[in-house]
Amino acid sequence: MIFEIKQTEKSYRLIQFKLFTILFLKVLSAFS
């Protein structure tokens, strides 16, 4: 149970990180 919650948290963080990276790259290309 606890392990499952940790796994979900991990994948959620990974998705969040990917979205942030995409956003950051878009901002960079917009200013360059």
mmCIF file with all atom_site columns, C-alpha atoms in Angstrom:
data_model
loop_
_atom_site.group_PDB
_atom_site.id
_atom_site.type_symbol
_atom_site.label_atom_id
_atom_site.label_alt_id
_atom_site.label_comp_id
_atom_site.label_asym_id
_atom_site.label_entity_id
_atom_site.label_seq_id
_atom_site.pdbx_PDB_ins_code
_atom_site.Cartn_x
_atom_site.Cartn_y
_atom_site.Cartn_z
_atom_site.occupancy
_atom_site.B_iso_or_equiv
_atom_site.pdbx_formal_charge
_atom_site.auth_seq_id
_atom_site.auth_comp_id
_atom_site.auth_asym_id
_atom_site.auth_atom_id
_atom_site.pdbx_PDB_model_num
ATOM 1  C CA . MET A 1 1  ? 0.000  0.000  0.000   1.00 0.00 ? 1  MET A CA 1
ATOM 2  C CA . ILE A 1 2  ? 2.650  2.509  1.070   1.00 0.00 ? 2  ILE A CA 1
ATOM 3  C CA . PHE A 1 3  ? 4.850  1.364  -1.806  1.00 0.00 ? 3  PHE A CA 1
ATOM 4  C CA . GLU A 1 4  ? 1.992  1.950  -4.236  1.00 0.00 ? 4  GLU A CA 1
ATOM 5  C CA . ILE A 1 5  ? 1.522  5.504  -2.976  1.00 0.00 ? 5  ILE A CA 1
ATOM 6  C CA . LYS A 1 6  ? 5.247  6.161  -3.381  1.00 0.00 ? 6  LYS A CA 1
ATOM 7  C CA . GLN A 1 7  ? 5.154  4.861  -6.949  1.00 0.00 ? 7  GLN A CA 1
ATOM 8  C CA . THR A 1 8  ? 2.219  7.120  -7.818  1.00 0.00 ? 8  THR A CA 1
ATOM 9  C CA . GLU A 1 9  ? 3.996  10.095 -6.290  1.00 0.00 ? 9  GLU A CA 1
ATOM 10 C CA . LYS A 1 10 ? 7.102  9.271  -8.310  1.00 0.00 ? 10 LYS A CA 1
ATOM 11 C CA . SER A 1 11 ? 5.263  9.089  -11.637 1.00 0.00 ? 11 SER A CA 1
ATOM 12 C CA . TYR A 1 12 ? 3.329  12.255 -10.806 1.00 0.00 ? 12 TYR A CA 1
ATOM 13 C CA . ARG A 1 13 ? 6.609  14.089 -10.139 1.00 0.00 ? 13 ARG A CA 1
ATOM 14 C CA . LEU A 1 14 ? 8.043  12.743 -13.383 1.00 0.00 ? 14 LEU A CA 1
ATOM 15 C CA . ILE A 1 15 ? 5.046  14.015 -15.379 1.00 0.00 ? 15 ILE A CA 1
ATOM 16 C CA . GLN A 1 16 ? 5.295  17.372 -13.627 1.00 0.00 ? 16 GLN A CA 1
ATOM 17 C CA . PHE A 1 17 ? 9.017  17.547 -14.445 1.00 0.00 ? 17 PHE A CA 1
ATOM 18 C CA . LYS A 1 18 ? 8.383  16.727 -18.116 1.00 0.00 ? 18 LYS A CA 1
ATOM 19 C CA . LEU A 1 19 ? 5.703  19.410 -18.398 1.00 0.00 ? 19 LEU A CA 1
ATOM 20 C CA . PHE A 1 20 ? 7.976  21.961 -16.739 1.00 0.00 ? 20 PHE A CA 1
ATOM 21 C CA . THR A 1 21 ? 10.824 21.060 -19.107 1.00 0.00 ? 21 THR A CA 1
ATOM 22 C CA . ILE A 1 22 ? 8.588  21.444 -22.177 1.00 0.00 ? 22 ILE A CA 1
ATOM 23 C CA . LEU A 1 23 ? 7.330  24.784 -20.905 1.00 0.00 ? 23 LEU A CA 1
ATOM 24 C CA . PHE A 1 24 ? 10.887 25.956 -20.201 1.00 0.00 ? 24 PHE A CA 1
ATOM 25 C CA . LEU A 1 25 ? 12.043 24.988 -23.703 1.00 0.00 ? 25 LEU A CA 1
ATOM 26 C CA . LYS A 1 26 ? 9.099  26.818 -25.274 1.00 0.00 ? 26 LYS A CA 1
ATOM 27 C CA . VAL A 1 27 ? 9.929  29.962 -23.307 1.00 0.00 ? 27 VAL A CA 1
ATOM 28 C CA . LEU A 1 28 ? 13.583 29.681 -24.341 1.00 0.00 ? 28 LEU A CA 1
ATOM 29 C CA . SER A 1 29 ? 12.746 29.316 -28.034 1.00 0.00 ? 29 SER A CA 1
ATOM 30 C CA . ALA A 1 30 ? 10.305 32.222 -27.790 1.00 0.00 ? 30 ALA A CA 1
ATOM 31 C CA . PHE A 1 31 ? 13.004 34.568 -26.476 1.00 0.00 ? 31 PHE A CA 1
ATOM 32 C CA . SER A 1 32 ? 15.845 33.431 -28.750 1.00 0.00 ? 32 SER A CA 1
#
